[in-house]
Coordinates of C-alpha atoms in Angstrom, one line a residue:
Chain D
M1 CA -159.8 -41.3 47.5
S2 CA -162.1 -42.0 44.3
G3 CA -163.9 -40.9 41.4
P4 CA -162.4 -38.7 39.2
F5 CA -159.4 -37.4 41.5
S6 CA -158.4 -40.9 42.1
G7 CA -155.9 -41.0 39.1
F8 CA -153.8 -38.5 41.1
W9 CA -152.4 -41.1 43.3
V10 CA -151.9 -43.7 41.3
T11 CA -149.4 -41.3 39.1
L12 CA -147.9 -39.7 42.7
R13 CA -147.1 -43.1 44.0
Q14 CA -145.4 -44.7 40.9
M15 CA -142.7 -42.0 41.8
L16 CA -141.7 -44.0 45.2
P17 CA -138.5 -45.1 44.6
G18 CA -138.1 -49.1 43.8
R19 CA -140.8 -48.5 40.9
R20 CA -138.9 -48.3 38.2
V21 CA -138.0 -50.3 35.6
T22 CA -135.8 -49.2 33.2
T23 CA -132.6 -50.7 32.8
Q24 CA -130.0 -48.9 32.6
Y25 CA -128.5 -50.6 28.9
P26 CA -125.8 -51.4 28.8
E27 CA -124.2 -50.8 31.8
E28 CA -126.6 -52.6 33.5
K29 CA -127.6 -56.0 31.7
R30 CA -130.8 -57.9 32.3
V31 CA -130.4 -61.5 32.6
K32 CA -131.9 -63.1 29.7
P33 CA -133.7 -66.1 29.4
P34 CA -132.1 -69.5 29.1
R35 CA -133.4 -69.6 25.9
F36 CA -132.6 -66.3 24.3
H37 CA -132.1 -66.5 20.6
G38 CA -128.9 -64.6 19.8
R39 CA -125.4 -64.6 17.1
H40 CA -125.0 -68.0 15.9
V41 CA -122.1 -70.3 17.3
L42 CA -120.6 -73.7 15.9
N43 CA -119.1 -76.0 18.2
R44 CA -116.2 -78.2 18.6
Y45 CA -116.2 -81.6 20.4
P46 CA -114.0 -81.4 23.9
D47 CA -111.0 -83.1 21.6
G48 CA -111.3 -80.1 18.9
M49 CA -113.3 -81.5 16.8
E50 CA -115.9 -79.8 15.1
K51 CA -119.2 -81.0 15.7
C52 CA -120.6 -79.8 11.6
I53 CA -120.3 -82.3 9.4
G54 CA -121.5 -80.0 6.0
C55 CA -124.9 -81.9 5.8
E56 CA -126.4 -78.7 5.0
L57 CA -129.4 -79.3 7.4
C58 CA -129.7 -75.7 8.5
A59 CA -129.7 -73.8 5.0
G60 CA -132.4 -76.2 3.8
V61 CA -134.6 -75.7 6.2
C62 CA -133.7 -72.1 7.3
P63 CA -136.7 -69.9 6.4
A64 CA -134.9 -66.6 5.7
R65 CA -132.1 -68.3 3.5
C66 CA -130.1 -66.3 4.9
I67 CA -127.4 -69.7 5.2
Y68 CA -125.0 -71.3 2.7
V69 CA -122.7 -73.8 3.3
R70 CA -121.2 -76.5 1.5
G71 CA -119.2 -79.6 2.6
K72 CA -116.5 -81.3 1.9
D73 CA -115.1 -84.1 2.5
N74 CA -112.7 -84.6 5.6
P75 CA -109.4 -85.9 4.9
A76 CA -107.9 -89.1 5.3
D77 CA -105.1 -88.0 7.7
A78 CA -106.1 -84.5 8.9
P79 CA -110.0 -84.6 9.2
V80 CA -111.9 -82.0 10.8
S81 CA -114.9 -83.4 11.8
P82 CA -115.7 -87.1 13.1
G83 CA -118.0 -88.1 10.4
E84 CA -117.9 -88.2 6.2
R85 CA -117.4 -84.6 5.9
F86 CA -116.9 -81.3 7.4
G87 CA -118.7 -78.0 6.8
F88 CA -116.2 -76.7 4.3
V89 CA -118.2 -73.3 3.7
Y90 CA -120.4 -71.7 6.5
E91 CA -121.9 -68.6 5.9
I92 CA -124.9 -66.5 8.0
N93 CA -126.5 -63.3 7.1
M94 CA -126.8 -61.9 10.4
L95 CA -128.8 -59.1 8.3
R96 CA -131.5 -61.2 6.9
C97 CA -131.5 -64.0 9.5
I98 CA -135.3 -63.8 11.9
F99 CA -133.5 -65.8 14.8
C100 CA -136.0 -68.4 14.6
G101 CA -133.8 -71.4 16.0
L102 CA -135.0 -73.8 13.5
C103 CA -131.4 -74.8 12.2
V104 CA -130.5 -75.2 16.1
E105 CA -133.5 -78.0 16.0
A106 CA -132.3 -79.4 12.6
C107 CA -129.1 -80.4 13.0
P108 CA -128.4 -83.3 13.9
T109 CA -125.0 -83.1 15.7
E110 CA -125.8 -80.1 18.0
A111 CA -123.0 -78.3 15.6
I112 CA -125.5 -74.8 15.8
T113 CA -125.9 -73.3 18.4
M114 CA -127.6 -70.1 19.6
T115 CA -126.1 -67.8 22.2
H116 CA -126.6 -65.3 24.7
L117 CA -125.1 -62.5 22.6
F118 CA -126.9 -60.0 20.5
E119 CA -124.8 -56.9 19.9
M120 CA -124.1 -57.0 16.4
S121 CA -124.2 -53.5 14.4
V122 CA -122.1 -53.4 11.5
T123 CA -121.7 -50.3 9.6
N124 CA -121.8 -51.7 5.9
R125 CA -123.2 -55.0 4.7
Q126 CA -120.3 -56.9 4.2
D127 CA -119.6 -57.2 7.5
A128 CA -123.3 -58.9 8.2
I129 CA -121.9 -62.3 6.7
Y130 CA -120.3 -64.1 9.2
T131 CA -118.0 -67.1 7.7
R132 CA -116.8 -69.7 9.4
T133 CA -114.0 -67.6 10.9
E134 CA -116.9 -65.4 13.1
L135 CA -119.2 -68.0 13.8
L136 CA -116.3 -71.2 14.6
M137 CA -115.8 -71.4 18.2
E138 CA -111.7 -71.1 18.5
S139 CA -109.6 -74.4 19.2
D140 CA -109.1 -73.0 23.3
G141 CA -113.2 -73.5 23.4
S142 CA -113.5 -69.8 23.0
V143 CA -116.3 -67.8 20.2
P144 CA -114.6 -64.9 18.2
H145 CA -116.7 -62.1 17.5
P146 CA -116.1 -58.9 14.7
Q147 CA -116.6 -56.6 17.1
P148 CA -114.2 -55.7 19.4
D149 CA -114.5 -55.7 23.6
S150 CA -117.1 -53.2 24.9
I151 CA -119.0 -51.9 27.3
L152 CA -121.7 -53.9 24.9
I153 CA -119.8 -57.0 24.1
D154 CA -120.0 -59.1 26.4
K155 CA -118.4 -62.1 25.3
G156 CA -119.4 -63.8 28.4
E157 CA -122.8 -63.9 26.9
L158 CA -121.3 -66.3 23.4
L159 CA -120.5 -68.6 25.9
Q160 CA -124.1 -69.0 27.3
A161 CA -125.6 -71.7 24.5
D162 CA -130.1 -71.4 24.3
G163 CA -131.7 -73.9 26.3
W164 CA -133.1 -74.9 23.3
M165 CA -131.7 -78.7 23.0
R166 CA -131.6 -78.9 26.7
A167 CA -134.8 -78.0 26.8
T168 CA -136.8 -80.3 24.7
A169 CA -133.4 -83.3 24.1
P170 CA -134.6 -86.1 24.2
S171 CA -138.3 -86.2 22.5
G172 CA -139.2 -84.4 25.9
R173 CA -140.3 -87.5 27.5
A174 CA -140.7 -87.2 31.4
A175 CA -138.7 -90.8 32.0
Y176 CA -135.6 -88.7 30.7
E177 CA -136.0 -86.0 33.4
G178 CA -132.2 -84.9 34.6
I179 CA -130.5 -87.0 32.1
P180 CA -128.5 -84.2 30.0
A181 CA -128.2 -86.9 26.5
W182 CA -126.8 -84.1 24.5
T183 CA -123.1 -83.6 23.5
P184 CA -120.0 -82.3 25.3
T185 CA -118.9 -78.9 23.9
L186 CA -115.1 -77.9 24.2
G187 CA -115.1 -75.4 26.3
A188 CA -118.5 -75.6 28.4
G189 CA -118.0 -79.9 28.7
L190 CA -121.9 -81.3 29.4
R191 CA -123.7 -78.7 30.2
P192 CA -126.1 -79.2 32.8
P193 CA -129.9 -79.6 32.2
E194 CA -131.9 -76.5 32.5
K195 CA -133.3 -74.7 35.4
G196 CA -136.4 -77.1 36.2
Q197 CA -134.7 -80.3 34.6
S198 CA -133.7 -82.0 38.1
A199 CA -130.1 -83.2 37.2
S200 CA -129.4 -84.8 40.5
R201 CA -131.5 -86.9 40.3
P202 CA -130.3 -90.4 41.4
S203 CA -127.9 -92.5 39.0
P204 CA -127.7 -94.4 36.6
V205 CA -131.2 -94.1 36.1
T206 CA -132.1 -97.4 33.7
R207 CA -134.0 -96.7 30.6
Q208 CA -137.6 -97.6 31.5
E209 CA -139.5 -99.1 28.2
P210 CA -143.3 -97.6 28.4
D211 CA -146.3 -99.5 27.5
T212 CA -146.0 -99.2 23.7
S213 CA -148.4 -101.8 23.1
E214 CA -151.0 -98.9 22.2
W215 CA -149.7 -96.2 20.5
R216 CA -146.7 -98.7 18.4
D217 CA -150.5 -99.3 16.3
V218 CA -150.4 -96.1 15.8
N219 CA -147.1 -95.4 14.6
D220 CA -147.8 -98.1 11.7
E221 CA -150.9 -97.0 11.2
I222 CA -149.2 -93.4 10.6
D223 CA -145.9 -95.0 8.0
N224 CA -148.9 -96.8 6.2
A225 CA -150.5 -93.7 5.9
E226 CA -146.9 -92.1 4.9
T227 CA -146.1 -95.3 2.3
D228 CA -149.7 -94.7 0.8
H229 CA -149.1 -90.8 0.3
R230 CA -145.4 -91.4 -1.4
T231 CA -146.9 -93.9 -3.5
G232 CA -149.9 -92.2 -4.8
D233 CA -148.1 -88.4 -5.0
G234 CA -145.2 -89.1 -7.9
R235 CA -144.5 -85.7 -7.6
R236 CA -143.6 -85.8 -3.5
A237 CA -140.6 -88.8 -4.2
T238 CA -139.2 -86.6 -7.3
G239 CA -138.8 -83.9 -5.1
D240 CA -140.1 -80.2 -6.9
D241 CA -138.1 -78.1 -4.6
S242 CA -134.7 -79.5 -4.7
N243 CA -133.0 -76.2 -4.7
G244 CA -134.1 -75.5 -1.4
Chain M
M1 CA -118.6 -1.2 43.2
T2 CA -121.6 0.0 45.4
H3 CA -121.6 3.2 44.1
F4 CA -121.0 1.9 40.5
L5 CA -123.9 -0.4 40.7
E6 CA -126.0 2.5 42.1
T7 CA -125.5 5.0 39.8
V8 CA -125.8 2.4 37.1
F9 CA -129.4 1.5 38.8
Q10 CA -130.5 4.8 38.7
S11 CA -130.1 5.4 34.9
V12 CA -133.5 4.6 34.4
F13 CA -132.7 2.9 30.8
W14 CA -129.5 1.1 32.5
S15 CA -131.6 -0.7 35.0
A16 CA -134.0 -1.5 32.0
V17 CA -131.8 -3.0 29.8
I18 CA -130.4 -5.1 32.3
K19 CA -133.5 -6.4 33.8
V20 CA -135.0 -7.6 30.1
V21 CA -131.7 -9.6 30.0
F22 CA -131.7 -11.0 32.9
V23 CA -135.6 -11.7 32.7
F24 CA -134.6 -13.4 28.6
A25 CA -131.7 -15.3 30.6
L26 CA -134.1 -16.3 33.1
L27 CA -136.5 -17.6 31.0
L28 CA -134.4 -19.8 28.7
L29 CA -132.6 -21.2 30.8
T30 CA -136.2 -22.0 32.3
A31 CA -137.9 -23.7 29.4
L32 CA -134.4 -25.7 29.1
I33 CA -135.0 -27.0 32.8
L34 CA -138.5 -27.1 33.2
V35 CA -138.7 -28.9 29.5
W36 CA -136.9 -31.5 31.6
F37 CA -138.4 -31.6 34.7
E38 CA -141.5 -32.0 33.1
R39 CA -140.0 -35.6 30.8
R40 CA -138.5 -36.2 34.5
V41 CA -141.7 -36.1 36.4
V42 CA -143.2 -37.9 33.8
A43 CA -140.5 -40.6 33.6
F44 CA -141.4 -41.5 37.0
M45 CA -144.6 -41.2 37.2
Q46 CA -145.1 -43.8 34.4
N47 CA -141.9 -46.3 36.3
R48 CA -139.2 -44.9 33.9
V49 CA -136.3 -42.8 33.6
G50 CA -136.5 -39.7 31.5
P51 CA -133.4 -38.2 30.1
N52 CA -130.3 -39.1 32.2
R53 CA -127.4 -39.0 29.5
A54 CA -126.2 -35.1 28.8
G55 CA -125.1 -33.3 31.3
P56 CA -125.8 -35.0 35.4
F57 CA -129.1 -36.4 35.5
G58 CA -130.1 -35.4 32.0
I59 CA -130.4 -31.7 32.4
L60 CA -128.6 -30.8 29.2
Q61 CA -130.9 -32.1 27.3
T62 CA -133.0 -29.9 26.4
L63 CA -130.1 -27.8 25.4
A64 CA -128.9 -30.8 23.3
D65 CA -132.3 -30.9 21.5
G66 CA -132.7 -27.5 21.3
L67 CA -128.6 -27.7 19.3
K68 CA -130.2 -30.3 17.4
L69 CA -133.0 -27.4 16.2
L70 CA -131.5 -25.5 15.0
F71 CA -129.3 -27.3 12.9
K72 CA -132.3 -28.7 11.3
E73 CA -133.4 -27.8 8.5
G74 CA -136.1 -25.2 8.2
I75 CA -138.4 -26.5 6.0
R76 CA -141.2 -24.2 4.6
P77 CA -143.5 -25.5 2.5
R78 CA -145.0 -24.4 -0.9
K79 CA -148.6 -23.7 0.0
V80 CA -148.2 -21.5 3.2
E81 CA -148.1 -17.6 3.7
V82 CA -145.2 -16.5 3.7
G83 CA -145.4 -13.5 6.0
L84 CA -147.9 -14.7 8.7
Y85 CA -146.1 -18.0 8.5
L86 CA -142.7 -16.3 9.8
A87 CA -144.6 -13.4 12.1
A88 CA -146.5 -16.2 13.8
P89 CA -143.4 -17.5 16.0
I90 CA -142.0 -14.5 16.8
M91 CA -146.1 -13.3 17.6
A92 CA -146.1 -16.1 19.8
M93 CA -142.3 -16.0 21.9
I94 CA -143.1 -11.9 22.1
P95 CA -145.8 -12.1 24.5
A96 CA -144.3 -14.6 26.7
F97 CA -141.4 -12.2 27.7
L98 CA -143.8 -9.2 27.9
I99 CA -145.5 -11.4 30.7
F100 CA -142.7 -12.2 32.4
L101 CA -141.6 -8.3 32.5
M102 CA -144.7 -8.1 35.4
V103 CA -144.3 -10.3 37.8
P104 CA -142.1 -9.5 40.7
I105 CA -139.2 -12.2 41.8
G106 CA -137.9 -11.6 44.6
A107 CA -137.9 -8.1 47.7
P108 CA -136.3 -4.7 46.0
I109 CA -132.7 -4.9 46.8
H110 CA -131.8 -2.0 48.4
I111 CA -128.5 -1.0 46.8
G112 CA -126.8 2.1 49.1
E113 CA -129.5 4.8 48.8
T114 CA -131.1 3.2 45.3
T115 CA -133.6 1.4 45.9
V116 CA -134.2 -1.6 42.9
T117 CA -137.3 -3.7 42.6
L118 CA -136.5 -7.2 41.3
Q119 CA -139.1 -6.5 38.6
G120 CA -139.2 -5.8 35.4
A121 CA -141.4 -3.3 35.6
D122 CA -143.8 -2.8 37.8
L123 CA -147.5 -2.1 36.1
N124 CA -150.5 -0.3 37.8
I125 CA -152.5 -2.4 35.3
A126 CA -150.0 -5.4 35.6
L127 CA -153.3 -7.7 35.8
L128 CA -155.2 -6.8 32.6
F129 CA -151.6 -6.1 30.3
V130 CA -151.2 -10.0 31.3
L131 CA -154.3 -11.0 30.5
A132 CA -153.9 -8.8 27.3
M133 CA -151.2 -10.5 26.7
S134 CA -152.4 -13.8 26.8
S135 CA -154.9 -13.2 24.6
I136 CA -152.4 -11.9 21.9
A137 CA -150.6 -15.3 22.0
V138 CA -153.6 -16.7 20.7
Y139 CA -153.5 -15.0 17.8
A140 CA -149.6 -16.3 17.2
I141 CA -151.0 -20.1 17.0
V142 CA -154.2 -19.6 15.3
L143 CA -152.4 -17.6 12.4
A144 CA -149.7 -20.5 12.5
G145 CA -152.6 -22.8 12.2
W146 CA -154.2 -20.8 9.4
A147 CA -151.0 -19.7 7.6
S148 CA -149.6 -23.6 7.1
G149 CA -152.1 -24.4 4.0
S150 CA -152.6 -27.7 5.2
K151 CA -155.9 -29.3 7.2
Y152 CA -153.9 -30.3 10.3
P153 CA -153.0 -27.8 11.2
L154 CA -155.6 -25.0 10.0
L155 CA -158.1 -27.4 12.6
G156 CA -155.8 -27.1 15.0
G157 CA -155.9 -22.9 14.8
I158 CA -160.0 -23.3 15.2
R159 CA -159.5 -25.5 17.9
A160 CA -157.4 -22.6 19.0
T161 CA -159.8 -19.9 18.6
A162 CA -162.7 -21.7 20.5
Q163 CA -160.6 -23.1 23.2
M164 CA -158.4 -20.2 24.4
I165 CA -160.5 -17.7 23.9
S166 CA -163.6 -19.3 26.2
Y167 CA -161.5 -20.0 29.2
E168 CA -159.9 -16.9 29.0
A169 CA -163.5 -15.7 29.8
A170 CA -163.8 -17.6 32.7
M171 CA -159.3 -16.4 33.5
G172 CA -160.6 -12.9 33.9
L173 CA -163.3 -13.5 35.6
A174 CA -161.9 -15.3 38.4
L175 CA -159.4 -13.1 38.7
V176 CA -162.4 -10.5 39.0
P177 CA -162.6 -11.1 42.9
V178 CA -158.5 -11.0 43.5
V179 CA -158.3 -6.9 42.5
V180 CA -161.8 -7.3 44.7
F181 CA -160.4 -8.6 47.5
A182 CA -157.6 -6.8 47.2
S183 CA -158.9 -3.2 47.2
S184 CA -160.8 -4.2 50.5
Q185 CA -157.0 -4.9 51.8
I186 CA -155.6 -2.0 50.8
A187 CA -158.8 0.3 52.5
G188 CA -158.5 -2.1 55.4
G189 CA -161.9 -3.0 55.6
S190 CA -163.8 -0.5 53.8
L191 CA -163.8 -0.6 50.2
G192 CA -161.1 1.5 48.8
V193 CA -159.0 2.1 45.3
G194 CA -157.9 -1.5 44.5
T195 CA -155.0 -2.5 42.7
M196 CA -153.9 -4.5 40.0
S197 CA -150.2 -3.8 40.4
F198 CA -148.6 -7.2 41.0
S199 CA -146.3 -5.9 43.6
R200 CA -148.8 -4.7 45.7
I201 CA -150.6 -7.1 45.3
V202 CA -148.0 -9.3 47.0
A203 CA -147.5 -6.9 49.4
L204 CA -150.9 -7.2 50.3
Q205 CA -150.5 -10.7 51.6
A206 CA -148.0 -10.4 53.9
G207 CA -149.9 -10.4 57.1
S208 CA -151.7 -13.5 58.5
F209 CA -154.7 -14.8 57.3
R210 CA -155.6 -16.7 61.0
G211 CA -152.8 -17.5 63.5
P212 CA -149.8 -19.1 61.3
V213 CA -151.5 -19.2 57.9
P214 CA -149.7 -16.6 56.3
G215 CA -152.0 -14.4 54.5
W216 CA -152.2 -15.5 50.5
F217 CA -155.2 -15.0 48.6
V218 CA -155.3 -18.6 48.4
F219 CA -157.2 -19.2 51.4
S220 CA -159.8 -16.2 50.8
L221 CA -160.1 -16.8 47.4
L222 CA -159.5 -20.6 46.7
P223 CA -162.4 -20.7 44.4
S224 CA -160.6 -18.5 41.6
F225 CA -157.7 -20.0 42.0
V226 CA -159.4 -23.2 41.3
I227 CA -161.1 -21.5 38.4
F228 CA -157.5 -19.8 37.5
F229 CA -155.5 -22.7 37.2
T230 CA -157.9 -25.0 35.1
A231 CA -157.9 -22.2 33.2
A232 CA -154.4 -21.7 32.6
I233 CA -154.0 -25.4 31.6
A234 CA -156.4 -24.4 28.8
E235 CA -154.6 -21.8 28.1
T236 CA -150.7 -23.0 27.4
N237 CA -152.8 -26.0 26.0
R238 CA -151.5 -28.3 28.2
A239 CA -153.4 -31.9 28.5
P240 CA -155.6 -32.7 29.5
F241 CA -156.7 -29.8 27.3
D242 CA -153.8 -29.7 24.6
L243 CA -156.1 -30.5 21.9
V244 CA -155.1 -27.5 19.6
E245 CA -151.7 -29.9 19.8
A246 CA -153.2 -33.4 20.1
E247 CA -150.4 -35.2 18.2
S248 CA -153.0 -38.4 18.3
E249 CA -155.7 -36.5 16.5
I250 CA -154.4 -33.5 14.9
V251 CA -150.3 -34.2 13.9
G252 CA -149.4 -31.5 16.5
G253 CA -152.0 -29.4 15.5
Y254 CA -150.6 -25.4 14.9
H255 CA -147.0 -26.3 14.2
T256 CA -147.3 -29.5 12.7
E257 CA -145.7 -27.4 9.2
Y258 CA -142.9 -26.0 11.5
S259 CA -139.8 -27.7 11.9
G260 CA -136.0 -26.5 12.8
F261 CA -135.8 -23.6 14.8
R262 CA -139.4 -22.2 13.8
F263 CA -140.7 -25.3 15.7
A264 CA -138.3 -24.6 18.7
I265 CA -138.9 -21.2 19.2
F266 CA -143.3 -22.1 19.6
F267 CA -142.1 -25.5 22.1
L268 CA -139.9 -23.0 24.3
A269 CA -143.2 -20.4 24.1
E270 CA -145.4 -22.8 25.0
Y271 CA -143.4 -24.2 27.9
I272 CA -142.7 -20.4 28.8
N273 CA -145.9 -19.3 29.0
M274 CA -146.1 -22.8 31.5
F275 CA -143.6 -20.8 34.0
N276 CA -145.9 -17.9 33.5
L277 CA -149.1 -18.5 34.7
S278 CA -147.7 -20.5 37.5
A279 CA -145.4 -17.4 38.0
I280 CA -149.0 -15.4 37.8
A281 CA -151.0 -17.4 40.0
V282 CA -148.2 -17.8 42.6
T283 CA -148.3 -13.9 43.0
L284 CA -152.0 -13.2 42.9
F285 CA -152.6 -16.0 45.4
F286 CA -149.3 -17.5 46.8
G287 CA -147.7 -14.4 47.9
G288 CA -145.0 -14.1 45.7
W289 CA -141.7 -14.1 47.2
L290 CA -142.8 -13.3 50.8
G291 CA -141.4 -15.9 52.7
P292 CA -139.2 -16.6 56.0
G293 CA -136.1 -15.8 56.3
A294 CA -135.7 -12.9 54.3
D295 CA -133.9 -11.2 56.9
L296 CA -130.9 -13.4 56.7
P297 CA -127.4 -11.4 56.9
Y298 CA -125.4 -11.3 53.3
V299 CA -127.3 -14.5 51.7
G300 CA -131.0 -12.1 52.6
W301 CA -131.6 -10.7 48.9
L302 CA -131.7 -14.3 47.8
V303 CA -134.3 -16.3 50.1
P304 CA -137.1 -14.8 48.0
I305 CA -135.9 -14.9 45.1
F306 CA -136.3 -18.9 46.4
W307 CA -139.0 -18.7 47.5
F308 CA -141.1 -17.7 44.4
L309 CA -138.9 -20.6 42.4
L310 CA -139.3 -22.6 44.8
K311 CA -144.2 -21.9 44.7
T312 CA -143.9 -21.7 40.8
Y313 CA -141.7 -25.3 40.7
A314 CA -144.6 -26.7 42.7
L315 CA -147.3 -25.5 41.0
L316 CA -145.3 -26.6 38.0
F317 CA -144.8 -29.9 38.7
L318 CA -148.4 -29.7 39.6
F319 CA -149.3 -28.8 35.7
V320 CA -146.6 -31.9 35.0
W321 CA -148.8 -34.2 37.4
I322 CA -152.3 -33.5 36.3
R323 CA -150.9 -34.1 32.3
A324 CA -149.6 -37.6 33.6
T325 CA -152.8 -38.3 35.2
L326 CA -155.6 -37.3 32.7
P327 CA -156.8 -38.4 29.7
R328 CA -157.2 -36.4 27.0
L329 CA -160.5 -34.2 26.9
R330 CA -163.2 -34.6 23.8
Y331 CA -163.8 -31.5 22.4
D332 CA -167.6 -31.5 23.5
Q333 CA -166.4 -31.8 26.7
L334 CA -164.3 -29.3 26.8
M335 CA -166.4 -27.3 25.5
T336 CA -169.2 -27.7 28.4
L337 CA -166.4 -27.7 30.8
G338 CA -165.9 -23.9 29.6
W339 CA -168.9 -22.3 29.0
K340 CA -171.4 -24.6 31.0
W341 CA -168.7 -24.8 34.0
L342 CA -166.2 -22.2 34.0
I343 CA -167.7 -19.5 33.1
P344 CA -171.0 -20.0 35.2
L345 CA -169.3 -21.0 38.4
S346 CA -166.6 -18.0 38.2
L347 CA -169.6 -16.0 37.9
A348 CA -170.9 -16.8 40.8
W349 CA -168.2 -16.9 43.0
L350 CA -167.6 -13.4 42.0
V351 CA -171.5 -12.6 42.5
V352 CA -171.6 -14.4 46.7
F353 CA -167.7 -12.8 47.1
V354 CA -168.9 -9.7 46.1
L355 CA -171.5 -9.7 48.2
L356 CA -170.0 -11.2 51.4
Q357 CA -167.4 -8.0 50.8
G358 CA -170.4 -5.9 50.9
V359 CA -171.6 -7.3 54.2
R360 CA -168.2 -7.0 55.2
V361 CA -168.0 -3.8 55.0
F362 CA -170.8 -2.2 55.5
G363 CA -172.3 -4.8 57.9
M364 CA -176.0 -6.5 56.8
P365 CA -179.1 -4.2 54.5
W366 CA -181.1 -4.3 57.8
S367 CA -178.7 -3.2 59.8

């Protein structure tokens, strides 16, 4: 059939079973992509130590300025984190957060990651500010969430870390494919590589030094250029944007 | 019990009251179901689900929407022409109900000695009455657009005048062959007195057209049906002829300034009109309530009602299907289709049909 009436068959055909694309949220939940950006969680090492070292890099990189961190020296007798300091105050304002994941990217210890849970509705603005209590993983590896269990809140999604770290570390170089270079986490253990990264490569994989004779020169050039830049522009060295 | 019903239906007053209340309830119920039906079907055609939360399969969705509209504030802008602004929704509603009173929805029921027609009123000029009432419904839209005192409703009202009046002409012309044909059917092949009574037109379709094909007028008068149905879509302001309310162009047209229950009445009237025109098309072209199984024991009187509703909903599905498929026409295309195609076509068809009838009845002029 063609001409102006061909459209009628198109619309009628769509009524056949099996063509529906809508899912019945919340009864039916779609499997989220591995790198989905949901709410954050502060991880612990398998021995229970907190990964956060209170460096405030996440707060510094945050484009929405929704993270507030204050570090504090670890008590000598009972250290909270393996580093020198730990995240004493850690708050994220979920109303301002744009879920860009730059905090995850900036974190040097993989302390803050994102999960697959996005049901975070609140009835009052104060409740949208997640503090350490809501963010920090419990000592048994489970993740707290201010909302109670319901048809909407699937706590299992909180255990799904976003795939950013696993997808990019280390350096995205082919030579490292299949080698988990991230740190293990309490509860989840060493997270497996993302789908598509073959973790079943014969191990141990010896690190193969690539031929660096060419790009090392380039790096030197870049280093030199940066040095020149810093010395040439005094304002940058002193820092005109110190309070973030 | 039988005796009581007989007494009630023998009284002209009480039988009229019962019928009117029944038609009122039926139309409101139909509008509720129809809105849901349309949303579901369009949703399926767009690979969606449609309303499915309120009640089983979402069938109570319209009720929920209607209740919401009832409780909303009826905003009356300062610039409206108060009297007409308030009267317009009622003017839209009343013709919609009156039209359906003419339509026979089932075979006459016999209670004892009394015969009860399942029809609000068996007017001998039902066809004219229906055309007249649908013309009055145009006034509701035009006046609503004008009385709102706002530019988009005014544009909608102007479009309504042009569109509905020009398509009404085509619709009226398309129905003339029905009356002509009915007259020749009555007289059994010679030209007799025609009829515009719906109950008689239905009865005339009872025979068989050819072999197993029923004697529905649509087989003899297909061009009339096509023209009538096209004009019916334009009369009810449905896509692709929904220029009167075109949300994307004139923000809802005539009902832009209406809110709350007054808007709900317009909405209801539009869907009831859709049902009315489908019911009339069924009555005139698809044999009305005629269908097999009317002689079944006990449920026999329900079977014609079932056939009537089935045919009507099949046509309503066509309405929805067309809406889901065709994009809205441009204004000049609408006018071209109405004046340069439908009206000449219906006139030509009328001439051809009358000539054919004349040949059938009187033979060739030279013989």
